[in-house]
Short mmCIF file of C-alpha atoms and ligand atoms in Angstrom, two decimals:
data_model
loop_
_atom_site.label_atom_id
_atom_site.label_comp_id
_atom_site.label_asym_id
_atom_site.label_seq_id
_atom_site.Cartn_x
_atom_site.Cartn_y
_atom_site.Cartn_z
CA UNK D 1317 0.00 0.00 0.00
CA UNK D 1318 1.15 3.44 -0.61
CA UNK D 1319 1.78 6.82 1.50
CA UNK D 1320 -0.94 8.01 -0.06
CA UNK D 1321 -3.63 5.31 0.13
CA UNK D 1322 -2.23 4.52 3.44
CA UNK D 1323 -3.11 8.32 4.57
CA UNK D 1324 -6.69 8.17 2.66
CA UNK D 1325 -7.82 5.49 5.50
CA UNK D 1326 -6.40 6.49 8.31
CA UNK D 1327 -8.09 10.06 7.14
CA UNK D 1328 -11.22 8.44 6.03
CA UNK D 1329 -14.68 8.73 8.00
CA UNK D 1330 -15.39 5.66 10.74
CA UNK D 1331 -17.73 4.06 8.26
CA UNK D 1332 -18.26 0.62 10.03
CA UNK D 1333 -21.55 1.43 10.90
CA UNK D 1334 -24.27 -0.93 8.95
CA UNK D 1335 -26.30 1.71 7.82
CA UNK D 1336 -23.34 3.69 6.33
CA UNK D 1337 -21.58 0.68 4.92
CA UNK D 1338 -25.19 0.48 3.05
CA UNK D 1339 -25.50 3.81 1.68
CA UNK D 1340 -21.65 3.57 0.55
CA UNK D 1341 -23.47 0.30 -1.70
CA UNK D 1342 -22.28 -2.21 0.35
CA UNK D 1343 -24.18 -5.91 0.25
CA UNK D 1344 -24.33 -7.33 3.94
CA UNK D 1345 -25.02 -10.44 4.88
CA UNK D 1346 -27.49 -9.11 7.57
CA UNK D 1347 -29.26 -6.03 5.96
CA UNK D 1348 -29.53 -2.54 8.73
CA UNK D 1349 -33.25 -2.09 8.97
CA UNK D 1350 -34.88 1.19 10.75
CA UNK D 1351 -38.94 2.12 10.02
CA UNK D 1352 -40.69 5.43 9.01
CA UNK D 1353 -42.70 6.67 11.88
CA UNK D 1354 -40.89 4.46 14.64
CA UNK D 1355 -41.39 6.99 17.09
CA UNK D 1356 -45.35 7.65 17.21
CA UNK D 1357 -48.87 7.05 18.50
CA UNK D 1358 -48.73 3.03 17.93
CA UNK D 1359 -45.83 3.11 21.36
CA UNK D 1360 -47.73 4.26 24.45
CA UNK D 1361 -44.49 5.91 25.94
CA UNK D 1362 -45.12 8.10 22.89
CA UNK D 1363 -48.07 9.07 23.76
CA UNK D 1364 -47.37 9.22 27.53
CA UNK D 1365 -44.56 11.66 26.75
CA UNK D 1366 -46.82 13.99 24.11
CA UNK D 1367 -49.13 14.72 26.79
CA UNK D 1368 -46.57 16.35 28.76
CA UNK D 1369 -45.69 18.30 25.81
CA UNK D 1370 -48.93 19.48 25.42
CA UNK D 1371 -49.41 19.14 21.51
CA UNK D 1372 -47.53 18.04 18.91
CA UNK D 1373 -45.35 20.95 17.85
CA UNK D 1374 -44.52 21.75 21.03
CA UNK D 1375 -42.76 18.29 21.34
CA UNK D 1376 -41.09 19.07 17.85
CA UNK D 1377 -39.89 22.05 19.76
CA UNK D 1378 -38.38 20.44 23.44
CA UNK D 1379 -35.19 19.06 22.51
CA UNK D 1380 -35.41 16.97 25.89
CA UNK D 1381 -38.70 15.59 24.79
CA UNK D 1382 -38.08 14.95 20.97
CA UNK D 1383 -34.57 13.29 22.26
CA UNK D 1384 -36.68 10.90 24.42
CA UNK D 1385 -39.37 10.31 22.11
CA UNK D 1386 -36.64 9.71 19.34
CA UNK D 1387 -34.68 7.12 21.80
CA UNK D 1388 -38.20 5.40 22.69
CA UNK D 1389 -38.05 3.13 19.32
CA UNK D 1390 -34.39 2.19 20.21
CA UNK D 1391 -34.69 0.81 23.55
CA UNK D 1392 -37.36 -1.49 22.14
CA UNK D 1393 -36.14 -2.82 18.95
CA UNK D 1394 -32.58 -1.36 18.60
CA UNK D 1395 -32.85 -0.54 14.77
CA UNK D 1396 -29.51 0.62 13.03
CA UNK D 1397 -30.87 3.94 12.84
CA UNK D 1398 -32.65 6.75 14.79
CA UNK D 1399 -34.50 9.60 12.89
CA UNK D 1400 -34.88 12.67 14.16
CA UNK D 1401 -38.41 13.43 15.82
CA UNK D 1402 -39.81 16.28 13.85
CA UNK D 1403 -41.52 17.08 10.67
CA UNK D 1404 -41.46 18.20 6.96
CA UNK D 1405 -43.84 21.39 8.03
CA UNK D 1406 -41.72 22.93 10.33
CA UNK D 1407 -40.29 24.65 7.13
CA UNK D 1408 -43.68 26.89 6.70
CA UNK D 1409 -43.85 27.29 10.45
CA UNK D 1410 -40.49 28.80 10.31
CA UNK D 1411 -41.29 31.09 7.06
CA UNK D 1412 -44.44 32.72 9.24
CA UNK D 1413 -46.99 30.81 7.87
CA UNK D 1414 -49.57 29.74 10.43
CA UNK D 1415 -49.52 26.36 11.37
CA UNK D 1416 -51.74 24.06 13.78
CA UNK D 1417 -52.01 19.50 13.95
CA UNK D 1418 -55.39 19.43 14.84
CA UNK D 1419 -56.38 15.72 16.43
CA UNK D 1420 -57.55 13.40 14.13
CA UNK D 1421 -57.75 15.77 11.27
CA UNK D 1422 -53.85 16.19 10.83
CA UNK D 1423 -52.03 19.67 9.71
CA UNK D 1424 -54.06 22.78 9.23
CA UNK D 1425 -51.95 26.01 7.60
CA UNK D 1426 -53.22 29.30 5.97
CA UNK D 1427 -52.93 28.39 2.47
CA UNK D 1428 -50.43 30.54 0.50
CA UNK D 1429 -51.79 30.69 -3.12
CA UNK D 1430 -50.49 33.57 -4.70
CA UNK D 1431 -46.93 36.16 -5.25
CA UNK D 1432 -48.20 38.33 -2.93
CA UNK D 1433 -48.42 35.37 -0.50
CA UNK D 1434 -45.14 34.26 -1.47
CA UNK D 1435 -43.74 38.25 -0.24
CA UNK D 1436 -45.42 38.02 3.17
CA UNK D 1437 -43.25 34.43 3.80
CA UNK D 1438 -40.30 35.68 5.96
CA UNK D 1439 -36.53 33.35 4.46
CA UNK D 1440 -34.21 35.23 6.75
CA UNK D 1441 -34.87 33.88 10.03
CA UNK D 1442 -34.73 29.95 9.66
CA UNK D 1443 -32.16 28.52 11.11
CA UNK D 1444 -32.66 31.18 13.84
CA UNK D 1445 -36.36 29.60 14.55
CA UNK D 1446 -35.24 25.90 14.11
CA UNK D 1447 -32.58 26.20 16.64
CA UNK D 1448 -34.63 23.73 18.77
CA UNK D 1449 -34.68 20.83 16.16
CA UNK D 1450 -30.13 21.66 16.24
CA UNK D 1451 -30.14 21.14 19.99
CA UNK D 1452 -32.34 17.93 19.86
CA UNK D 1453 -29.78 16.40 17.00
CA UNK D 1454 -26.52 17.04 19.13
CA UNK D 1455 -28.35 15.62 22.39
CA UNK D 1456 -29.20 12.57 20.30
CA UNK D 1457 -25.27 12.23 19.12
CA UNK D 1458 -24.80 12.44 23.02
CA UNK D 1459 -26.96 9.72 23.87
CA UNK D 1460 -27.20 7.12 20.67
CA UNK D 1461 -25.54 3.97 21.51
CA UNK D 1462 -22.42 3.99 18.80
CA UNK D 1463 -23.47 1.82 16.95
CA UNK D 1464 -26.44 3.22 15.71
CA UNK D 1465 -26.93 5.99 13.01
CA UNK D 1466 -28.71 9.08 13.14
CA UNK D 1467 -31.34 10.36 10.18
CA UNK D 1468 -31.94 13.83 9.66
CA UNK D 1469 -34.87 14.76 7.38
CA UNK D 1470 -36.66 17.51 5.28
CA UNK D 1471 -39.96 17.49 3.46
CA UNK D 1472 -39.19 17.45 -0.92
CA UNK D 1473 -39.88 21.28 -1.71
CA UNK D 1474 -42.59 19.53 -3.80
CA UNK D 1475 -44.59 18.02 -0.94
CA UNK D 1476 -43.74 20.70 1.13
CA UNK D 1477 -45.81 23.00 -1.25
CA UNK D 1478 -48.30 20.74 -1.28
CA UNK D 1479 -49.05 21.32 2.12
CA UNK D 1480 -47.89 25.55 1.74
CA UNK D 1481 -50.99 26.00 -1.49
CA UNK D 1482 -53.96 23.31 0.17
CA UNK D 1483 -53.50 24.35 3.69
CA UNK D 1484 -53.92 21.12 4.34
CA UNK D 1485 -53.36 17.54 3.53
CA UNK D 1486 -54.97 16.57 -0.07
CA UNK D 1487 -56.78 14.10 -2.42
CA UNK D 1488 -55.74 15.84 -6.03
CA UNK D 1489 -53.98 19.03 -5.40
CA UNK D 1490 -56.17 20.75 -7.14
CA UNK D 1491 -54.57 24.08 -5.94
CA UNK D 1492 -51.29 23.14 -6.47
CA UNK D 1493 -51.10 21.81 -9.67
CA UNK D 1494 -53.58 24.56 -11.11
CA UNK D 1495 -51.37 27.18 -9.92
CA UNK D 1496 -47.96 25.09 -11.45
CA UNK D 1497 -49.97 24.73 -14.22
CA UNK D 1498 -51.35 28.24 -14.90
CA UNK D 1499 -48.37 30.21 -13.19
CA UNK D 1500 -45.38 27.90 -13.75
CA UNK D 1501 -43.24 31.18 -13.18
CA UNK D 1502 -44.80 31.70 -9.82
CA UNK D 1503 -45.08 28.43 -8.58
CA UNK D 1504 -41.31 27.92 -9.31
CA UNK D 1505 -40.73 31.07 -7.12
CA UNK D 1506 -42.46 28.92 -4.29
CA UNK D 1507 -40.49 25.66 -4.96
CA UNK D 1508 -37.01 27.78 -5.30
CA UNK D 1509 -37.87 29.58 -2.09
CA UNK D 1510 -38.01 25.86 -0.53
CA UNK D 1511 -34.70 24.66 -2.27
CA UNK D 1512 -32.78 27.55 -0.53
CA UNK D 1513 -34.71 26.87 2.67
CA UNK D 1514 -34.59 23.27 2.94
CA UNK D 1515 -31.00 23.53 2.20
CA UNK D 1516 -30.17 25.60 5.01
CA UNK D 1517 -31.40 24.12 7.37
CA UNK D 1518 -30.69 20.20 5.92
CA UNK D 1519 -26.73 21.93 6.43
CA UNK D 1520 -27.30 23.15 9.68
CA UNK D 1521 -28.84 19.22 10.80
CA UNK D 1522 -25.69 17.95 9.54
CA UNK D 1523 -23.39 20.78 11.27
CA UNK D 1524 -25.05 19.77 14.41
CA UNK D 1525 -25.16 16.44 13.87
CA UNK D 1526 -27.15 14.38 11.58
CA UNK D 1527 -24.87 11.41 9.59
CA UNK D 1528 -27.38 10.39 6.86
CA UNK D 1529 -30.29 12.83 4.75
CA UNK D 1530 -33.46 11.55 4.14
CA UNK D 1531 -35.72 13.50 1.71
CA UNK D 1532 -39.68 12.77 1.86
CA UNK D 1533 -41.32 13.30 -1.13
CA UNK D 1534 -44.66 11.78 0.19
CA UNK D 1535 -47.10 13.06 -2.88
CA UNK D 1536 -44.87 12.34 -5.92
CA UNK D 1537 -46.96 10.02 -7.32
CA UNK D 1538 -49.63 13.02 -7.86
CA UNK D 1539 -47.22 14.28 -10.99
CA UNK D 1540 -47.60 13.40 -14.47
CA UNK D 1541 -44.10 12.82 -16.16
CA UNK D 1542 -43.29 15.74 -17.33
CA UNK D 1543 -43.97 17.36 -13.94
CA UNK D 1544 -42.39 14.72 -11.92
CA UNK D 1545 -39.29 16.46 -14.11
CA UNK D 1546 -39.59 19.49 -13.04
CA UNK D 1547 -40.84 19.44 -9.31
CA UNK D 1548 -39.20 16.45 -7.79
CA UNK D 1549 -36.52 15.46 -9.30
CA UNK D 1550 -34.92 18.92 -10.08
CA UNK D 1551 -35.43 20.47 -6.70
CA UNK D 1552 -34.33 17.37 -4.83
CA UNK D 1553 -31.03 17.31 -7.24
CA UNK D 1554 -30.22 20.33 -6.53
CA UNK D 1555 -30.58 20.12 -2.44
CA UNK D 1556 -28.45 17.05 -3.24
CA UNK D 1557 -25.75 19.44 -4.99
CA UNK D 1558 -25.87 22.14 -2.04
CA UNK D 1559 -25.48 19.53 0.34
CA UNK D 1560 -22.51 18.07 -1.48
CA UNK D 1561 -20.78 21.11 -2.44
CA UNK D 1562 -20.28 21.24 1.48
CA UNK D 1563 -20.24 17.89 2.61
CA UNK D 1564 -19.29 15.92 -0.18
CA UNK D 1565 -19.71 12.46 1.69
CA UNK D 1566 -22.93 13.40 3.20
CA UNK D 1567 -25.37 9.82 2.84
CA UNK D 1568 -28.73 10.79 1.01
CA UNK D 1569 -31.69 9.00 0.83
CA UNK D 1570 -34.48 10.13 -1.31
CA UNK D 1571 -38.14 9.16 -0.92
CA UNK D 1572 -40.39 9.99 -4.17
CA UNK D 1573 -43.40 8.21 -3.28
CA UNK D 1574 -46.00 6.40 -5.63
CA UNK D 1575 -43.37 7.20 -8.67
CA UNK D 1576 -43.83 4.11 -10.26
CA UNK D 1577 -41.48 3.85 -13.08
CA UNK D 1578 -40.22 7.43 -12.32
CA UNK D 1579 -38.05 5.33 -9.61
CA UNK D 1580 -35.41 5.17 -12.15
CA UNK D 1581 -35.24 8.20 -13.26
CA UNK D 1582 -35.10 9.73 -9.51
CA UNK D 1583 -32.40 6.93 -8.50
CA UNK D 1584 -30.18 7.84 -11.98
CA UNK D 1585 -30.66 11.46 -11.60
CA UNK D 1586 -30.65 12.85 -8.65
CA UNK D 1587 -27.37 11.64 -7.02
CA UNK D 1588 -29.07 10.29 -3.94
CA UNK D 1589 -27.31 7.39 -2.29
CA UNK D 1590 -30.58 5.12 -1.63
CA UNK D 1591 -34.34 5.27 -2.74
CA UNK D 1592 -36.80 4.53 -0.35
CA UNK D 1593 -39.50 2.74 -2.38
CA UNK D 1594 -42.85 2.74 -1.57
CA UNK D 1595 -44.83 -0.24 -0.64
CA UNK D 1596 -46.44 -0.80 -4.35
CA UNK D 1597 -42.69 -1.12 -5.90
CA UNK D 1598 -42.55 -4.66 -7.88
CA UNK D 1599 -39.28 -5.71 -5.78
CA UNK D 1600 -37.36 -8.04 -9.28
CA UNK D 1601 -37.98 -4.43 -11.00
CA UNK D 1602 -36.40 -2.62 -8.58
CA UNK D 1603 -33.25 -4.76 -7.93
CA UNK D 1604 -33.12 -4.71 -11.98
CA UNK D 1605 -33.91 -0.93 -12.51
CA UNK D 1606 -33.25 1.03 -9.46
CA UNK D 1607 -30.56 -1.22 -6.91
CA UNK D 1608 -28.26 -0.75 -10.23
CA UNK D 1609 -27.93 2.88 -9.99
CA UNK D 1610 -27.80 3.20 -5.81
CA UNK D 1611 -28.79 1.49 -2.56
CA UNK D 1612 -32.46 0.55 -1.92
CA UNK D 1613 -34.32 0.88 1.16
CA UNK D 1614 -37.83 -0.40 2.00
CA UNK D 1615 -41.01 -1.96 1.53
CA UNK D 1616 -43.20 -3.74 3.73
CA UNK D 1617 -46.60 -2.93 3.56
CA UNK D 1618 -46.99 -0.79 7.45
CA UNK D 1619 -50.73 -2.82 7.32
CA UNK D 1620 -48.84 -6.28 7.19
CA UNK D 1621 -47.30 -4.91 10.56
CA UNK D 1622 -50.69 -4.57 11.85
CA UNK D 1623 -51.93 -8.19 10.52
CA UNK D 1624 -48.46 -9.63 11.91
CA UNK D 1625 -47.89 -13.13 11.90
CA UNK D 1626 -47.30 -15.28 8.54
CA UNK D 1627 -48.65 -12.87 5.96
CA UNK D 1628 -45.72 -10.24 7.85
CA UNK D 1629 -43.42 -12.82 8.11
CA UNK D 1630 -43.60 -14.13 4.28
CA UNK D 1631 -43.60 -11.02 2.99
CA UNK D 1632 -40.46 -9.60 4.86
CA UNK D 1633 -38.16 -12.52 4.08
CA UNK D 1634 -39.74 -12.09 0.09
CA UNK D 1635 -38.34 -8.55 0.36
CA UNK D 1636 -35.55 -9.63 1.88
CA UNK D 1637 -34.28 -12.21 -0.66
CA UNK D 1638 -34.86 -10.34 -3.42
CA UNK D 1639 -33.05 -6.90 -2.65
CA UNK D 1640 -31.10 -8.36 0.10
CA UNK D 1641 -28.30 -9.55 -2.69
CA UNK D 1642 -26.86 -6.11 -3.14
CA UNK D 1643 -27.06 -2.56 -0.75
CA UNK D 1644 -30.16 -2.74 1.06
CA UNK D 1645 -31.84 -1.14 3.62
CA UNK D 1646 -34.92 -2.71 5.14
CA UNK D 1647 -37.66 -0.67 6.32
CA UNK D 1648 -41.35 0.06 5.13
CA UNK D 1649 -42.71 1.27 2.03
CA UNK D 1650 -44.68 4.16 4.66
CA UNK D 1651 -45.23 4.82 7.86
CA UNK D 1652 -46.13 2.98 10.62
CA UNK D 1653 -49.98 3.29 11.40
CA UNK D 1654 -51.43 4.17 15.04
CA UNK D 1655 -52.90 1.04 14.71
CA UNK D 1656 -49.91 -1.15 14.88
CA UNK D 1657 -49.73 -3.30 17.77
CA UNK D 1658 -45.60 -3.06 19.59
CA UNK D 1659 -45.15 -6.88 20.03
CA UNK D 1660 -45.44 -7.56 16.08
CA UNK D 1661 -42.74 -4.67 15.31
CA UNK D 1662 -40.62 -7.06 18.12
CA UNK D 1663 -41.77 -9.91 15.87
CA UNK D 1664 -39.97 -8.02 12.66
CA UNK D 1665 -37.21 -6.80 13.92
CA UNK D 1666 -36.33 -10.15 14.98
CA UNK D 1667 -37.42 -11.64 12.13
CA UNK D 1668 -34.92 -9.02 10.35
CA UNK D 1669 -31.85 -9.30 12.75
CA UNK D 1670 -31.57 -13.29 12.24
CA UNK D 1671 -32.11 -13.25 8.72
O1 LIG V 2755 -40.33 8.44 13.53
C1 LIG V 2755 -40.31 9.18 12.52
O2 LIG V 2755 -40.54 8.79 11.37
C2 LIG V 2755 -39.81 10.61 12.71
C3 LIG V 2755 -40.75 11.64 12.75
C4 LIG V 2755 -41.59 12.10 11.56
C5 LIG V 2755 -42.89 12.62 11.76
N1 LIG V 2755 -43.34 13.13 10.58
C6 LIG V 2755 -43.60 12.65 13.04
C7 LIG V 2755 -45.06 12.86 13.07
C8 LIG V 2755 -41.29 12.23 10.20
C9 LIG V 2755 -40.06 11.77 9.46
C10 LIG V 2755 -42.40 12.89 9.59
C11 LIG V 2755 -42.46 13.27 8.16
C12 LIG V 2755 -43.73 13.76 7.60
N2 LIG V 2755 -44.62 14.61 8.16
C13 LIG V 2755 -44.18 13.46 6.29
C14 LIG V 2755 -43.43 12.63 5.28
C15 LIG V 2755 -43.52 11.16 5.56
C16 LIG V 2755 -44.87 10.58 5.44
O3 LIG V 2755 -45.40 10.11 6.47
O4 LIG V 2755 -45.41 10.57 4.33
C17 LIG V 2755 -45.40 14.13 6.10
C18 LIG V 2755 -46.26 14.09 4.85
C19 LIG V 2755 -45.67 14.88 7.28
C20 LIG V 2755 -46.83 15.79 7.53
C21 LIG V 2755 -47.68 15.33 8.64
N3 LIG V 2755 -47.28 15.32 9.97
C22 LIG V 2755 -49.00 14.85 8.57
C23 LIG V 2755 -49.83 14.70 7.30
C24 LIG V 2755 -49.39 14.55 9.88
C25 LIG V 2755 -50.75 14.12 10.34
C26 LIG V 2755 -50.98 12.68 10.09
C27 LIG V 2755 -50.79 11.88 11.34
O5 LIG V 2755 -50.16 10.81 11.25
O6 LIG V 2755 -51.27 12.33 12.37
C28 LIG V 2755 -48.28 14.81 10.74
C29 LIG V 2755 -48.21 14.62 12.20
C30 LIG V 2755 -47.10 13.73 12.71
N4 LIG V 2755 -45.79 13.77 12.32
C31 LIG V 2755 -47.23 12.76 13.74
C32 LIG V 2755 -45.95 12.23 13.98
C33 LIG V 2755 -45.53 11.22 15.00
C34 LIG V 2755 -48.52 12.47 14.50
C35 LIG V 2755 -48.68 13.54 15.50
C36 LIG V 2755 -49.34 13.10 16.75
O7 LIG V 2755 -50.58 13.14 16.79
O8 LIG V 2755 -48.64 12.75 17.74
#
């Protein structure tokens, strides 16, 4: 070995962690598996620890509380990662635009629908307002056993907007998409405006702390091709870009929902490390199309945790033999439901960590 290979490892990031080795497109005999929505409603110390917080945001906001609620998942099933507790609309909260989780009915926001809209959203005070969500990553990196990885996040600007223009979660996007489609000029001033936001503060999550990206693009399946083009793969390639032009090794995972074939594209184009894939992915076309171009990560159906039993268990080791032959990452294809009763996530994770 030479000086100067010699001097590359001793210089080089302590990679051996599962998850990293992963996202670096490493095949491993035993896969790293984390879920979306491990820390939630379905764990009772959860829900224990969001009545002291009073509502939701406010536990997005207590970096003691959203390190605890993060850890909760952990203790239970030690998973090779930890994600952050927060979530993707903490980006409007922090632009001024009114924000409220009302039970049962999920997020409520003043929809923004026009330019003069767009001037009354404040950019300059971000990372200023999301100072919390820093404090709770670096008290995580305190308290995370070594071994396990930690997963900061942002909404896709796409999504994200979504949420900005309905004011509320959505069955066709009607406002959205008539406003990309009728103002494309003003509608890209929205998305932009969340590129340089959700860049900032995805840098700041790594400056305090976070060792892997992952990018939700939860309503990606809404967009036609030629839109899927424009609104999530070129905004989430160029977050990938900023990121990188900083922290070249940063791990990112990107998560373009119900894209169907648009997988490939998104995996090929975007430079993200791993694709999450949603539960409805055919798993032979994925290794063939998408595990070619980057790591994979997913897909159990989150209702087959709530069934449990042999239907879980046949379709986790079906996942697992078929994408487990090159970088993998198992996890769901969404989140876990309220629903989902503790001892059958016990069940998978087990089922996972002897495979
Ligand atoms: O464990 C984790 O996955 C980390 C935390 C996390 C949450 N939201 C906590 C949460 C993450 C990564 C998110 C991302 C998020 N938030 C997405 C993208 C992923 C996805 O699920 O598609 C979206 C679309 C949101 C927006 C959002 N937040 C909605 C639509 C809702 C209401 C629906 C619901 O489940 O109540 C939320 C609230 C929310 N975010 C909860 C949690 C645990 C439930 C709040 C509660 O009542 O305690």
């Amino acid at each position: 070995m030479g000086n100067r290979e010699a001097a590359e490892i001793m210089n080089a990031p302590t990679n051996d962690k599962n998850m990293l080795k992963a996202l670096a497109g490493e095949k491993q005999a035993r896969p790293p598996f984390w879920f979306m929505r491990q820390a939630g409603r379905y764990l009772p110390e959860y829900r224990a620890t969001r009545a002291e917080a009073g509502d939701f945001l406010s536990l997005c906001y207590n970096p003691e509380l959203a390190v605890e609620v993060t850890l909760q998942p952990i203790r239970r099933y030690h998973m090779d990662a930890a994600i952050l507790f927060s979530d993707i609309l903490v980006i409007p909260d922090a632009m001024g635009q009114t924000l409220a989780y009302k039970e049962g009915e999920g997020p409520q926001l003043e929809p923004v629908r026009s330019s003069a809209d767009l001037d009354r959203l404040e950019t300059g005070r971000i990372t200023e307002h999301l100072q919390p969500v820093f404090e709770t990553l670096k008290g995580l990196r305190r308290e995370l056993p070594p071994e396990v990885t930690l997963i900061g996040f942002a909404g896709a600007p796409w999504t994200v907007a979504t949420y900005m223009v309905e004011g509320q979660g959505s069955r066709d996007f009607a406002n959205a998409k008539s406003w990309a489609f009728s103002d494309e000029a003003g509608f890209a001033r929205l998305i932009n405006m969340l590129v340089e936001a959700t860049t900032e503060y995805l840098l700041a999550q790594i400056e305090a702390g976070a060792e892997v990206i992952q990018i939700f693009d939860t309503w990606a399946g809404a967009l036609s091709e030629t839109e899927f083009n424009k609104w999530c793969i070129a905004p989430v390639k160029q977050i990938v870009a900023n990121l990188r032009a900083k922290y070249p090794d940063i791990p990112v995972i990107g998560f373009p929902r119900g894209a169907g074939a648009g997988y490939a594209n998104f995996a090929a184009q975007t430079g993200v490390n791993a694709v999450s894939l949603d539960t409805s992915v055919p798993l032979e076309w994925a290794r063939d199309n998408v595990q070619t171009s980057c790591a994979v990560q997913g897909n159990l159906d989150p209702l087959l945790v709530v069934a449990g039993g042999e239907p879980m268990r046949r379709e986790a080791n079906r996942i697992l033999e078929t994408l487990g032959n090159g970088p993998f990452i198992f996890n769901l294809g969404h989140g876990f439901v309220p629903q989902t009763p503790p001892e059958h996530v016990e069940e998978l994770s087990e089922l996972i960590r002897n495979y």
